[in-house]
Amino acid sequence: MRSLLLFIISCLSTISYSQSYKDWDEHDVIRFYKKIDLEYYTLDEDGEEIDEIYVPTKVESGTYEVEVYKVSSNLYKINGTEIYMFFRYSPYLYSYDEGILEVNYNLGIFFEQP
């Protein structure tokens, strides 16, 4: 009886994770950036010291499994890369959330894994 119960739970788990990622919550990525570290004592237009800037970059079209790290409300780093994603709206993701990123013509959709 116990092994039957474990088998049923295993099947239910498989069914819940076999759904298409297209059914997950999606978030629009409107730009991709690369971070450039600056020399010490670099100033912005207001005279404030800054350590880095983010410059637009291109990402090859495709579908990627990614893990993200929050930098600010709309800016997230793709872990294991030097690429940052800027979202149209704050996606309220957690650091180290995983999902699927679809990129076409340097625009993207991040599908948040449940």
PDB file of N, CA and C in Angstrom:
ATOM      1  N   MET A   1       0.825  -1.191   0.000  1.00  0.00           N
ATOM      2  CA  MET A   1       0.000   0.000   0.000  1.00  0.00           C
ATOM      3  C   MET A   1       0.876   1.265   0.000  1.00  0.00           C
ATOM      4  N   ARG A   2       1.922   1.227   0.807  1.00  0.00           N
ATOM      5  CA  ARG A   2       2.810   2.392   0.906  1.00  0.00           C
ATOM      6  C   ARG A   2       3.492   2.662  -0.438  1.00  0.00           C
ATOM      7  N   SER A   3       3.941   1.606  -1.120  1.00  0.00           N
ATOM      8  CA  SER A   3       4.612   1.782  -2.410  1.00  0.00           C
ATOM      9  C   SER A   3       3.636   2.302  -3.464  1.00  0.00           C
ATOM     10  N   LEU A   4       2.372   1.920  -3.389  1.00  0.00           N
ATOM     11  CA  LEU A   4       1.369   2.427  -4.316  1.00  0.00           C
ATOM     12  C   LEU A   4       1.170   3.921  -4.095  1.00  0.00           C
ATOM     13  N   LEU A   5       1.115   4.341  -2.844  1.00  0.00           N
ATOM     14  CA  LEU A   5       0.956   5.759  -2.513  1.00  0.00           C
ATOM     15  C   LEU A   5       2.148   6.558  -3.021  1.00  0.00           C
ATOM     16  N   LEU A   6       3.363   6.054  -2.836  1.00  0.00           N
ATOM     17  CA  LEU A   6       4.552   6.735  -3.331  1.00  0.00           C
ATOM     18  C   LEU A   6       4.539   6.836  -4.851  1.00  0.00           C
ATOM     19  N   PHE A   7       4.098   5.781  -5.528  1.00  0.00           N
ATOM     20  CA  PHE A   7       4.001   5.794  -6.984  1.00  0.00           C
ATOM     21  C   PHE A   7       3.017   6.868  -7.452  1.00  0.00           C
ATOM     22  N   ILE A   8       1.862   6.977  -6.801  1.00  0.00           N
ATOM     23  CA  ILE A   8       0.849   7.974  -7.173  1.00  0.00           C
ATOM     24  C   ILE A   8       1.392   9.384  -6.960  1.00  0.00           C
ATOM     25  N   ILE A   9       2.063   9.622  -5.846  1.00  0.00           N
ATOM     26  CA  ILE A   9       2.653  10.943  -5.577  1.00  0.00           C
ATOM     27  C   ILE A   9       3.704  11.271  -6.631  1.00  0.00           C
ATOM     28  N   SER A  10       4.518  10.295  -6.986  1.00  0.00           N
ATOM     29  CA  SER A  10       5.541  10.489  -8.019  1.00  0.00           C
ATOM     30  C   SER A  10       4.902  10.857  -9.355  1.00  0.00           C
ATOM     31  N   CYS A  11       3.840  10.181  -9.721  1.00  0.00           N
ATOM     32  CA  CYS A  11       3.144  10.474 -10.983  1.00  0.00           C
ATOM     33  C   CYS A  11       2.553  11.876 -10.974  1.00  0.00           C
ATOM     34  N   LEU A  12       1.950  12.263  -9.861  1.00  0.00           N
ATOM     35  CA  LEU A  12       1.369  13.601  -9.756  1.00  0.00           C
ATOM     36  C   LEU A  12       2.444  14.670  -9.860  1.00  0.00           C
ATOM     37  N   SER A  13       3.605  14.447  -9.255  1.00  0.00           N
ATOM     38  CA  SER A  13       4.707  15.400  -9.346  1.00  0.00           C
ATOM     39  C   SER A  13       5.155  15.545 -10.783  1.00  0.00           C
ATOM     40  N   THR A  14       5.276  14.444 -11.474  1.00  0.00           N
ATOM     41  CA  THR A  14       5.705  14.464 -12.874  1.00  0.00           C
ATOM     42  C   THR A  14       4.706  15.214 -13.728  1.00  0.00           C
ATOM     43  N   ILE A  15       3.435  15.000 -13.488  1.00  0.00           N
ATOM     44  CA  ILE A  15       2.396  15.673 -14.265  1.00  0.00           C
ATOM     45  C   ILE A  15       2.456  17.175 -14.037  1.00  0.00           C
ATOM     46  N   SER A  16       2.624  17.627 -12.796  1.00  0.00           N
ATOM     47  CA  SER A  16       2.624  19.063 -12.517  1.00  0.00           C
ATOM     48  C   SER A  16       3.827  19.756 -13.133  1.00  0.00           C
ATOM     49  N   TYR A  17       4.989  19.064 -13.252  1.00  0.00           N
ATOM     50  CA  TYR A  17       6.167  19.691 -13.824  1.00  0.00           C
ATOM     51  C   TYR A  17       6.267  19.501 -15.326  1.00  0.00           C
ATOM     52  N   SER A  18       5.395  18.690 -15.898  1.00  0.00           N
ATOM     53  CA  SER A  18       5.472  18.455 -17.332  1.00  0.00           C
ATOM     54  C   SER A  18       4.688  19.490 -18.124  1.00  0.00           C
ATOM     55  N   GLN A  19       4.062  20.451 -17.438  1.00  0.00           N
ATOM     56  CA  GLN A  19       3.342  21.482 -18.165  1.00  0.00           C
ATOM     57  C   GLN A  19       4.330  22.316 -18.984  1.00  0.00           C
ATOM     58  N   SER A  20       3.869  22.911 -20.031  1.00  0.00           N
ATOM     59  CA  SER A  20       4.709  23.727 -20.891  1.00  0.00           C
ATOM     60  C   SER A  20       5.127  25.005 -20.159  1.00  0.00           C
ATOM     61  N   TYR A  21       6.360  25.424 -20.383  1.00  0.00           N
ATOM     62  CA  TYR A  21       6.808  26.672 -19.766  1.00  0.00           C
ATOM     63  C   TYR A  21       5.997  27.861 -20.269  1.00  0.00           C
ATOM     64  N   LYS A  22       5.340  27.713 -21.411  1.00  0.00           N
ATOM     65  CA  LYS A  22       4.507  28.803 -21.948  1.00  0.00           C
ATOM     66  C   LYS A  22       3.309  29.094 -21.046  1.00  0.00           C
ATOM     67  N   ASP A  23       2.993  28.162 -20.129  1.00  0.00           N
ATOM     68  CA  ASP A  23       1.893  28.360 -19.182  1.00  0.00           C
ATOM     69  C   ASP A  23       2.355  29.076 -17.913  1.00  0.00           C
ATOM     70  N   TRP A  24       3.666  29.278 -17.747  1.00  0.00           N
ATOM     71  CA  TRP A  24       4.203  29.933 -16.552  1.00  0.00           C
ATOM     72  C   TRP A  24       3.992  31.442 -16.655  1.00  0.00           C
ATOM     73  N   ASP A  25       4.160  32.149 -15.524  1.00  0.00           N
ATOM     74  CA  ASP A  25       4.092  33.616 -15.527  1.00  0.00           C
ATOM     75  C   ASP A  25       5.185  34.147 -16.439  1.00  0.00           C
ATOM     76  N   GLU A  26       4.831  35.125 -17.268  1.00  0.00           N
ATOM     77  CA  GLU A  26       5.814  35.676 -18.197  1.00  0.00           C
ATOM     78  C   GLU A  26       6.054  37.157 -17.928  1.00  0.00           C
ATOM     79  N   HIS A  27       7.290  37.578 -18.217  1.00  0.00           N
ATOM     80  CA  HIS A  27       7.721  38.958 -17.976  1.00  0.00           C
ATOM     81  C   HIS A  27       8.489  39.452 -19.201  1.00  0.00           C
ATOM     82  N   ASP A  28       8.122  40.648 -19.695  1.00  0.00           N
ATOM     83  CA  ASP A  28       8.755  41.205 -20.895  1.00  0.00           C
ATOM     84  C   ASP A  28      10.129  41.784 -20.586  1.00  0.00           C
ATOM     85  N   VAL A  29      11.119  41.370 -21.366  1.00  0.00           N
ATOM     86  CA  VAL A  29      12.465  41.931 -21.290  1.00  0.00           C
ATOM     87  C   VAL A  29      12.596  42.887 -22.468  1.00  0.00           C
ATOM     88  N   ILE A  30      12.865  44.177 -22.153  1.00  0.00           N
ATOM     89  CA  ILE A  30      12.901  45.163 -23.233  1.00  0.00           C
ATOM     90  C   ILE A  30      14.317  45.534 -23.665  1.00  0.00           C
ATOM     91  N   ARG A  31      15.329  45.209 -22.841  1.00  0.00           N
ATOM     92  CA  ARG A  31      16.711  45.478 -23.213  1.00  0.00           C
ATOM     93  C   ARG A  31      17.647  44.534 -22.505  1.00  0.00           C
ATOM     94  N   PHE A  32      18.782  44.295 -23.135  1.00  0.00           N
ATOM     95  CA  PHE A  32      19.862  43.528 -22.524  1.00  0.00           C
ATOM     96  C   PHE A  32      21.068  44.446 -22.373  1.00  0.00           C
ATOM     97  N   TYR A  33      21.780  44.304 -21.259  1.00  0.00           N
ATOM     98  CA  TYR A  33      22.929  45.148 -20.958  1.00  0.00           C
ATOM     99  C   TYR A  33      24.136  44.318 -20.566  1.00  0.00           C
ATOM    100  N   LYS A  34      25.286  44.957 -20.673  1.00  0.00           N
ATOM    101  CA  LYS A  34      26.554  44.417 -20.190  1.00  0.00           C
ATOM    102  C   LYS A  34      27.132  45.466 -19.245  1.00  0.00           C
ATOM    103  N   LYS A  35      27.668  45.027 -18.114  1.00  0.00           N
ATOM    104  CA  LYS A  35      28.221  45.958 -17.124  1.00  0.00           C
ATOM    105  C   LYS A  35      29.684  46.239 -17.445  1.00  0.00           C
ATOM    106  N   ILE A  36      30.060  47.513 -17.350  1.00  0.00           N
ATOM    107  CA  ILE A  36      31.458  47.916 -17.506  1.00  0.00           C
ATOM    108  C   ILE A  36      31.895  48.563 -16.199  1.00  0.00           C
ATOM    109  N   ASP A  37      32.905  47.972 -15.565  1.00  0.00           N
ATOM    110  CA  ASP A  37      33.463  48.546 -14.346  1.00  0.00           C
ATOM    111  C   ASP A  37      34.331  49.742 -14.721  1.00  0.00           C
ATOM    112  N   LEU A  38      34.230  50.821 -13.947  1.00  0.00           N
ATOM    113  CA  LEU A  38      34.953  52.052 -14.231  1.00  0.00           C
ATOM    114  C   LEU A  38      36.141  52.230 -13.289  1.00  0.00           C
ATOM    115  N   GLU A  39      37.037  53.095 -13.705  1.00  0.00           N
ATOM    116  CA  GLU A  39      38.184  53.442 -12.859  1.00  0.00           C
ATOM    117  C   GLU A  39      37.679  54.173 -11.607  1.00  0.00           C
ATOM    118  N   TYR A  40      38.495  54.141 -10.585  1.00  0.00           N
ATOM    119  CA  TYR A  40      38.153  54.853  -9.354  1.00  0.00           C
ATOM    120  C   TYR A  40      37.989  56.340  -9.633  1.00  0.00           C
ATOM    121  N   TYR A  41      37.137  56.971  -8.862  1.00  0.00           N
ATOM    122  CA  TYR A  41      36.888  58.414  -8.906  1.00  0.00           C
ATOM    123  C   TYR A  41      36.198  58.866 -10.187  1.00  0.00           C
ATOM    124  N   THR A  42      35.454  57.981 -10.848  1.00  0.00           N
ATOM    125  CA  THR A  42      34.654  58.363 -12.010  1.00  0.00           C
ATOM    126  C   THR A  42      33.375  59.006 -11.497  1.00  0.00           C
ATOM    127  N   LEU A  43      32.970  60.108 -12.144  1.00  0.00           N
ATOM    128  CA  LEU A  43      31.796  60.855 -11.703  1.00  0.00           C
ATOM    129  C   LEU A  43      30.689  60.809 -12.737  1.00  0.00           C
ATOM    130  N   ASP A  44      29.437  60.901 -12.244  1.00  0.00           N
ATOM    131  CA  ASP A  44      28.307  61.055 -13.154  1.00  0.00           C
ATOM    132  C   ASP A  44      28.057  62.540 -13.386  1.00  0.00           C
ATOM    133  N   GLU A  45      26.980  62.876 -14.122  1.00  0.00           N
ATOM    134  CA  GLU A  45      26.716  64.282 -14.457  1.00  0.00           C
ATOM    135  C   GLU A  45      26.392  65.146 -13.243  1.00  0.00           C
ATOM    136  N   ASP A  46      26.029  64.527 -12.115  1.00  0.00           N
ATOM    137  CA  ASP A  46      25.732  65.285 -10.902  1.00  0.00           C
ATOM    138  C   ASP A  46      26.945  65.385  -9.980  1.00  0.00           C
ATOM    139  N   GLY A  47      28.078  64.861 -10.421  1.00  0.00           N
ATOM    140  CA  GLY A  47      29.283  64.912  -9.606  1.00  0.00           C
ATOM    141  C   GLY A  47      29.364  63.800  -8.572  1.00  0.00           C
ATOM    142  N   GLU A  48      28.473  62.817  -8.680  1.00  0.00           N
ATOM    143  CA  GLU A  48      28.486  61.685  -7.754  1.00  0.00           C
ATOM    144  C   GLU A  48      29.424  60.602  -8.286  1.00  0.00           C
ATOM    145  N   GLU A  49      30.168  59.973  -7.384  1.00  0.00           N
ATOM    146  CA  GLU A  49      31.090  58.924  -7.776  1.00  0.00           C
ATOM    147  C   GLU A  49      30.325  57.667  -8.181  1.00  0.00           C
ATOM    148  N   ILE A  50      30.724  57.055  -9.297  1.00  0.00           N
ATOM    149  CA  ILE A  50      30.090  55.822  -9.765  1.00  0.00           C
ATOM    150  C   ILE A  50      31.156  54.768 -10.032  1.00  0.00           C
ATOM    151  N   ASP A  51      30.769  53.513  -9.872  1.00  0.00           N
ATOM    152  CA  ASP A  51      31.707  52.399 -10.036  1.00  0.00           C
ATOM    153  C   ASP A  51      31.539  51.655 -11.350  1.00  0.00           C
ATOM    154  N   GLU A  52      30.330  51.719 -11.928  1.00  0.00           N
ATOM    155  CA  GLU A  52      30.067  50.969 -13.147  1.00  0.00           C
ATOM    156  C   GLU A  52      28.984  51.641 -13.974  1.00  0.00           C
ATOM    157  N   ILE A  53      28.931  51.246 -15.243  1.00  0.00           N
ATOM    158  CA  ILE A  53      27.839  51.661 -16.125  1.00  0.00           C
ATOM    159  C   ILE A  53      27.343  50.408 -16.847  1.00  0.00           C
ATOM    160  N   TYR A  54      26.123  50.489 -17.330  1.00  0.00           N
ATOM    161  CA  TYR A  54      25.525  49.385 -18.076  1.00  0.00           C
ATOM    162  C   TYR A  54      25.284  49.875 -19.495  1.00  0.00           C
ATOM    163  N   VAL A  55      25.829  49.143 -20.463  1.00  0.00           N
ATOM    164  CA  VAL A  55      25.690  49.536 -21.864  1.00  0.00           C
ATOM    165  C   VAL A  55      24.869  48.479 -22.594  1.00  0.00           C
ATOM    166  N   PRO A  56      24.039  48.916 -23.551  1.00  0.00           N
ATOM    167  CA  PRO A  56      23.229  47.944 -24.301  1.00  0.00           C
ATOM    168  C   PRO A  56      24.120  46.928 -25.007  1.00  0.00           C
ATOM    169  N   THR A  57      23.643  45.701 -25.079  1.00  0.00           N
ATOM    170  CA  THR A  57      24.350  44.633 -25.781  1.00  0.00           C
ATOM    171  C   THR A  57      23.341  43.772 -26.511  1.00  0.00           C
ATOM    172  N   LYS A  58      23.828  42.964 -27.416  1.00  0.00           N
ATOM    173  CA  LYS A  58      22.955  42.069 -28.188  1.00  0.00           C
ATOM    174  C   LYS A  58      23.046  40.657 -27.627  1.00  0.00           C
ATOM    175  N   VAL A  59      21.908  39.975 -27.661  1.00  0.00           N
ATOM    176  CA  VAL A  59      21.835  38.571 -27.248  1.00  0.00           C
ATOM    177  C   VAL A  59      21.311  37.782 -28.442  1.00  0.00           C
ATOM    178  N   GLU A  60      21.961  36.683 -28.745  1.00  0.00           N
ATOM    179  CA  GLU A  60      21.572  35.855 -29.882  1.00  0.00           C
ATOM    180  C   GLU A  60      20.169  35.288 -29.665  1.00  0.00           C
ATOM    181  N   SER A  61      19.364  35.321 -30.705  1.00  0.00           N
ATOM    182  CA  SER A  61      18.011  34.759 -30.626  1.00  0.00           C
ATOM    183  C   SER A  61      18.080  33.286 -30.257  1.00  0.00           C
ATOM    184  N   GLY A  62      17.158  32.865 -29.405  1.00  0.00           N
ATOM    185  CA  GLY A  62      17.120  31.476 -28.982  1.00  0.00           C
ATOM    186  C   GLY A  62      16.319  31.324 -27.706  1.00  0.00           C
ATOM    187  N   THR A  63      16.288  30.118 -27.200  1.00  0.00           N
ATOM    188  CA  THR A  63      15.588  29.792 -25.959  1.00  0.00           C
ATOM    189  C   THR A  63      16.623  29.274 -24.971  1.00  0.00           C
ATOM    190  N   TYR A  64      16.649  29.855 -23.774  1.00  0.00           N
ATOM    191  CA  TYR A  64      17.685  29.554 -22.791  1.00  0.00           C
ATOM    192  C   TYR A  64      17.076  29.227 -21.432  1.00  0.00           C
ATOM    193  N   GLU A  65      17.648  28.253 -20.736  1.00  0.00           N
ATOM    194  CA  GLU A  65      17.323  28.013 -19.331  1.00  0.00           C
ATOM    195  C   GLU A  65      18.251  28.904 -18.528  1.00  0.00           C
ATOM    196  N   VAL A  66      17.688  29.768 -17.673  1.00  0.00           N
ATOM    197  CA  VAL A  66      18.502  30.734 -16.949  1.00  0.00           C
ATOM    198  C   VAL A  66      18.120  30.789 -15.469  1.00  0.00           C
ATOM    199  N   GLU A  67      19.053  31.301 -14.693  1.00  0.00           N
ATOM    200  CA  GLU A  67      18.838  31.627 -13.290  1.00  0.00           C
ATOM    201  C   GLU A  67      19.172  33.102 -13.165  1.00  0.00           C
ATOM    202  N   VAL A  68      18.344  33.865 -12.451  1.00  0.00           N
ATOM    203  CA  VAL A  68      18.518  35.312 -12.392  1.00  0.00           C
ATOM    204  C   VAL A  68      18.863  35.773 -10.979  1.00  0.00           C
ATOM    205  N   TYR A  69      19.531  36.920 -10.930  1.00  0.00           N
ATOM    206  CA  TYR A  69      19.898  37.557  -9.661  1.00  0.00           C
ATOM    207  C   TYR A  69      19.468  39.018  -9.725  1.00  0.00           C
ATOM    208  N   LYS A  70      18.739  39.483  -8.724  1.00  0.00           N
ATOM    209  CA  LYS A  70      18.196  40.836  -8.721  1.00  0.00           C
ATOM    210  C   LYS A  70      19.282  41.870  -8.440  1.00  0.00           C
ATOM    211  N   VAL A  71      19.372  42.886  -9.320  1.00  0.00           N
ATOM    212  CA  VAL A  71      20.288  44.013  -9.139  1.00  0.00           C
ATOM    213  C   VAL A  71      19.490  45.221  -8.662  1.00  0.00           C
ATOM    214  N   SER A  72      18.349  45.483  -9.307  1.00  0.00           N
ATOM    215  CA  SER A  72      17.414  46.540  -8.894  1.00  0.00           C
ATOM    216  C   SER A  72      16.013  46.070  -9.267  1.00  0.00           C
ATOM    217  N   SER A  73      15.013  46.922  -9.089  1.00  0.00           N
ATOM    218  CA  SER A  73      13.635  46.472  -9.290  1.00  0.00           C
ATOM    219  C   SER A  73      13.369  45.956 -10.701  1.00  0.00           C
ATOM    220  N   ASN A  74      14.008  46.513 -11.714  1.00  0.00           N
ATOM    221  CA  ASN A  74      13.767  46.084 -13.089  1.00  0.00           C
ATOM    222  C   ASN A  74      14.985  45.441 -13.744  1.00  0.00           C
ATOM    223  N   LEU A  75      16.138  45.458 -13.086  1.00  0.00           N
ATOM    224  CA  LEU A  75      17.376  44.958 -13.670  1.00  0.00           C
ATOM    225  C   LEU A  75      17.820  43.682 -12.959  1.00  0.00           C
ATOM    226  N   TYR A  76      18.010  42.612 -13.748  1.00  0.00           N
ATOM    227  CA  TYR A  76      18.416  41.310 -13.211  1.00  0.00           C
ATOM    228  C   TYR A  76      19.583  40.779 -14.018  1.00  0.00           C
ATOM    229  N   LYS A  77      20.538  40.161 -13.330  1.00  0.00           N
ATOM    230  CA  LYS A  77      21.686  39.543 -13.977  1.00  0.00           C
ATOM    231  C   LYS A  77      21.348  38.088 -14.292  1.00  0.00           C
ATOM    232  N   ILE A  78      21.772  37.629 -15.466  1.00  0.00           N
ATOM    233  CA  ILE A  78      21.656  36.209 -15.799  1.00  0.00           C
ATOM    234  C   ILE A  78      22.894  35.542 -15.226  1.00  0.00           C
ATOM    235  N   ASN A  79      22.703  34.697 -14.220  1.00  0.00           N
ATOM    236  CA  ASN A  79      23.835  34.061 -13.550  1.00  0.00           C
ATOM    237  C   ASN A  79      24.665  33.248 -14.523  1.00  0.00           C
ATOM    238  N   GLY A  80      25.985  33.292 -14.308  1.00  0.00           N
ATOM    239  CA  GLY A  80      26.912  32.561 -15.159  1.00  0.00           C
ATOM    240  C   GLY A  80      27.268  33.300 -16.439  1.00  0.00           C
ATOM    241  N   THR A  81      26.753  34.529 -16.597  1.00  0.00           N
ATOM    242  CA  THR A  81      27.049  35.347 -17.777  1.00  0.00           C
ATOM    243  C   THR A  81      27.372  36.765 -17.321  1.00  0.00           C
ATOM    244  N   GLU A  82      27.680  37.606 -18.276  1.00  0.00           N
ATOM    245  CA  GLU A  82      27.870  39.037 -18.017  1.00  0.00           C
ATOM    246  C   GLU A  82      26.694  39.839 -18.571  1.00  0.00           C
ATOM    247  N   ILE A  83      25.562  39.172 -18.773  1.00  0.00           N
ATOM    248  CA  ILE A  83      24.379  39.788 -19.383  1.00  0.00           C
ATOM    249  C   ILE A  83      23.366  40.145 -18.301  1.00  0.00           C
ATOM    250  N   TYR A  84      22.765  41.325 -18.465  1.00  0.00           N
ATOM    251  CA  TYR A  84      21.719  41.807 -17.578  1.00  0.00           C
ATOM    252  C   TYR A  84      20.456  42.020 -18.386  1.00  0.00           C
ATOM    253  N   MET A  85      19.302  41.737 -17.781  1.00  0.00           N
ATOM    254  CA  MET A  85      18.006  41.925 -18.433  1.00  0.00           C
ATOM    255  C   MET A  85      17.284  43.089 -17.767  1.00  0.00           C
ATOM    256  N   PHE A  86      16.707  43.967 -18.589  1.00  0.00           N
ATOM    257  CA  PHE A  86      15.896  45.057 -18.071  1.00  0.00           C
ATOM    258  C   PHE A  86      14.449  44.768 -18.429  1.00  0.00           C
ATOM    259  N   PHE A  87      13.598  44.641 -17.415  1.00  0.00           N
ATOM    260  CA  PHE A  87      12.198  44.280 -17.610  1.00  0.00           C
ATOM    261  C   PHE A  87      11.326  45.523 -17.792  1.00  0.00           C
ATOM    262  N   ARG A  88      10.269  45.358 -18.579  1.00  0.00           N
ATOM    263  CA  ARG A  88       9.305  46.457 -18.786  1.00  0.00           C
ATOM    264  C   ARG A  88       8.684  46.870 -17.449  1.00  0.00           C
ATOM    265  N   TYR A  89       8.287  45.901 -16.656  1.00  0.00           N
ATOM    266  CA  TYR A  89       7.708  46.142 -15.335  1.00  0.00           C
ATOM    267  C   TYR A  89       8.472  45.299 -14.328  1.00  0.00           C
ATOM    268  N   SER A  90       8.490  45.731 -13.100  1.00  0.00           N
ATOM    269  CA  SER A  90       9.180  44.970 -12.061  1.00  0.00           C
ATOM    270  C   SER A  90       8.543  43.591 -11.936  1.00  0.00           C
ATOM    271  N   PRO A  91       9.331  42.524 -12.159  1.00  0.00           N
ATOM    272  CA  PRO A  91       8.742  41.182 -12.156  1.00  0.00           C
ATOM    273  C   PRO A  91       8.591  40.564 -10.766  1.00  0.00           C
ATOM    274  N   TYR A  92       9.111  41.214  -9.717  1.00  0.00           N
ATOM    275  CA  TYR A  92       9.036  40.680  -8.350  1.00  0.00           C
ATOM    276  C   TYR A  92       9.567  39.255  -8.267  1.00  0.00           C
ATOM    277  N   LEU A  93      10.725  39.050  -8.880  1.00  0.00           N
ATOM    278  CA  LEU A  93      11.407  37.762  -8.798  1.00  0.00           C
ATOM    279  C   LEU A  93      12.313  37.764  -7.577  1.00  0.00           C
ATOM    280  N   TYR A  94      12.690  36.591  -7.139  1.00  0.00           N
ATOM    281  CA  TYR A  94      13.646  36.453  -6.058  1.00  0.00           C
ATOM    282  C   TYR A  94      15.021  36.191  -6.658  1.00  0.00           C
ATOM    283  N   SER A  95      16.050  36.491  -5.883  1.00  0.00           N
ATOM    284  CA  SER A  95      17.389  36.131  -6.335  1.00  0.00           C
ATOM    285  C   SER A  95      17.445  34.630  -6.505  1.00  0.00           C
ATOM    286  N   TYR A  96      18.074  34.212  -7.557  1.00  0.00           N
ATOM    287  CA  TYR A  96      18.255  32.809  -7.901  1.00  0.00           C
ATOM    288  C   TYR A  96      16.971  32.125  -8.367  1.00  0.00           C
ATOM    289  N   ASP A  97      15.984  32.903  -8.842  1.00  0.00           N
ATOM    290  CA  ASP A  97      14.824  32.295  -9.496  1.00  0.00           C
ATOM    291  C   ASP A  97      15.270  31.741 -10.842  1.00  0.00           C
ATOM    292  N   GLU A  98      14.631  30.664 -11.260  1.00  0.00           N
ATOM    293  CA  GLU A  98      14.969  30.028 -12.522  1.00  0.00           C
ATOM    294  C   GLU A  98      13.803  30.128 -13.484  1.00  0.00           C
ATOM    295  N   GLY A  99      14.114  29.997 -14.768  1.00  0.00           N
ATOM    296  CA  GLY A  99      13.062  30.033 -15.766  1.00  0.00           C
ATOM    297  C   GLY A  99      13.623  29.845 -17.156  1.00  0.00           C
ATOM    298  N   ILE A 100      12.773  30.119 -18.124  1.00  0.00           N
ATOM    299  CA  ILE A 100      13.125  30.004 -19.529  1.00  0.00           C
ATOM    300  C   ILE A 100      13.093  31.404 -20.134  1.00  0.00           C
ATOM    301  N   LEU A 101      14.153  31.746 -20.864  1.00  0.00           N
ATOM    302  CA  LEU A 101      14.241  33.036 -21.540  1.00  0.00           C
ATOM    303  C   LEU A 101      14.183  32.797 -23.042  1.00  0.00           C
ATOM    304  N   GLU A 102      13.173  33.396 -23.683  1.00  0.00           N
ATOM    305  CA  GLU A 102      13.076  33.360 -25.145  1.00  0.00           C
ATOM    306  C   GLU A 102      13.518  34.719 -25.670  1.00  0.00           C
ATOM    307  N   VAL A 103      14.471  34.725 -26.597  1.00  0.00           N
ATOM    308  CA  VAL A 103      14.987  35.962 -27.172  1.00  0.00           C
ATOM    309  C   VAL A 103      14.743  35.947 -28.669  1.00  0.00           C
ATOM    310  N   ASN A 104      14.148  37.033 -29.174  1.00  0.00           N
ATOM    311  CA  ASN A 104      13.944  37.241 -30.610  1.00  0.00           C
ATOM    312  C   ASN A 104      14.197  38.714 -30.904  1.00  0.00           C
ATOM    313  N   TYR A 105      15.110  38.977 -31.855  1.00  0.00           N
ATOM    314  CA  TYR A 105      15.423  40.348 -32.261  1.00  0.00           C
ATOM    315  C   TYR A 105      15.796  41.229 -31.074  1.00  0.00           C
ATOM    316  N   ASN A 106      16.551  40.669 -30.149  1.00  0.00           N
ATOM    317  CA  ASN A 106      17.072  41.347 -28.959  1.00  0.00           C
ATOM    318  C   ASN A 106      15.980  41.828 -28.000  1.00  0.00           C
ATOM    319  N   LEU A 107      14.801  41.250 -28.090  1.00  0.00           N
ATOM    320  CA  LEU A 107      13.752  41.425 -27.092  1.00  0.00           C
ATOM    321  C   LEU A 107      13.501  40.047 -26.491  1.00  0.00           C
ATOM    322  N   GLY A 108      12.989  40.007 -25.266  1.00  0.00           N
ATOM    323  CA  GLY A 108      12.828  38.705 -24.649  1.00  0.00           C
ATOM    324  C   GLY A 108      11.571  38.575 -23.818  1.00  0.00           C
ATOM    325  N   ILE A 109      11.259  37.337 -23.528  1.00  0.00           N
ATOM    326  CA  ILE A 109      10.207  36.998 -22.564  1.00  0.00           C
ATOM    327  C   ILE A 109      10.826  36.010 -21.596  1.00  0.00           C
ATOM    328  N   PHE A 110      10.755  36.344 -20.303  1.00  0.00           N
ATOM    329  CA  PHE A 110      11.245  35.442 -19.260  1.00  0.00           C
ATOM    330  C   PHE A 110      10.033  34.735 -18.668  1.00  0.00           C
ATOM    331  N   PHE A 111      10.043  33.402 -18.739  1.00  0.00           N
ATOM    332  CA  PHE A 111       8.975  32.585 -18.171  1.00  0.00           C
ATOM    333  C   PHE A 111       9.465  32.082 -16.814  1.00  0.00           C
ATOM    334  N   GLU A 112       8.808  32.534 -15.758  1.00  0.00           N
ATOM    335  CA  GLU A 112       9.211  32.240 -14.385  1.00  0.00           C
ATOM    336  C   GLU A 112       8.772  30.828 -13.997  1.00  0.00           C
ATOM    337  N   GLN A 113       9.747  30.000 -13.637  1.00  0.00           N
ATOM    338  CA  GLN A 113       9.437  28.629 -13.227  1.00  0.00           C
ATOM    339  C   GLN A 113       8.654  28.657 -11.921  1.00  0.00           C
ATOM    340  N   PRO A 114       7.516  27.944 -11.862  1.00  0.00           N
ATOM    341  CA  PRO A 114       6.717  27.953 -10.615  1.00  0.00           C
ATOM    342  C   PRO A 114       7.419  27.225  -9.486  1.00  0.00           C
TER     343      PRO A 114
END
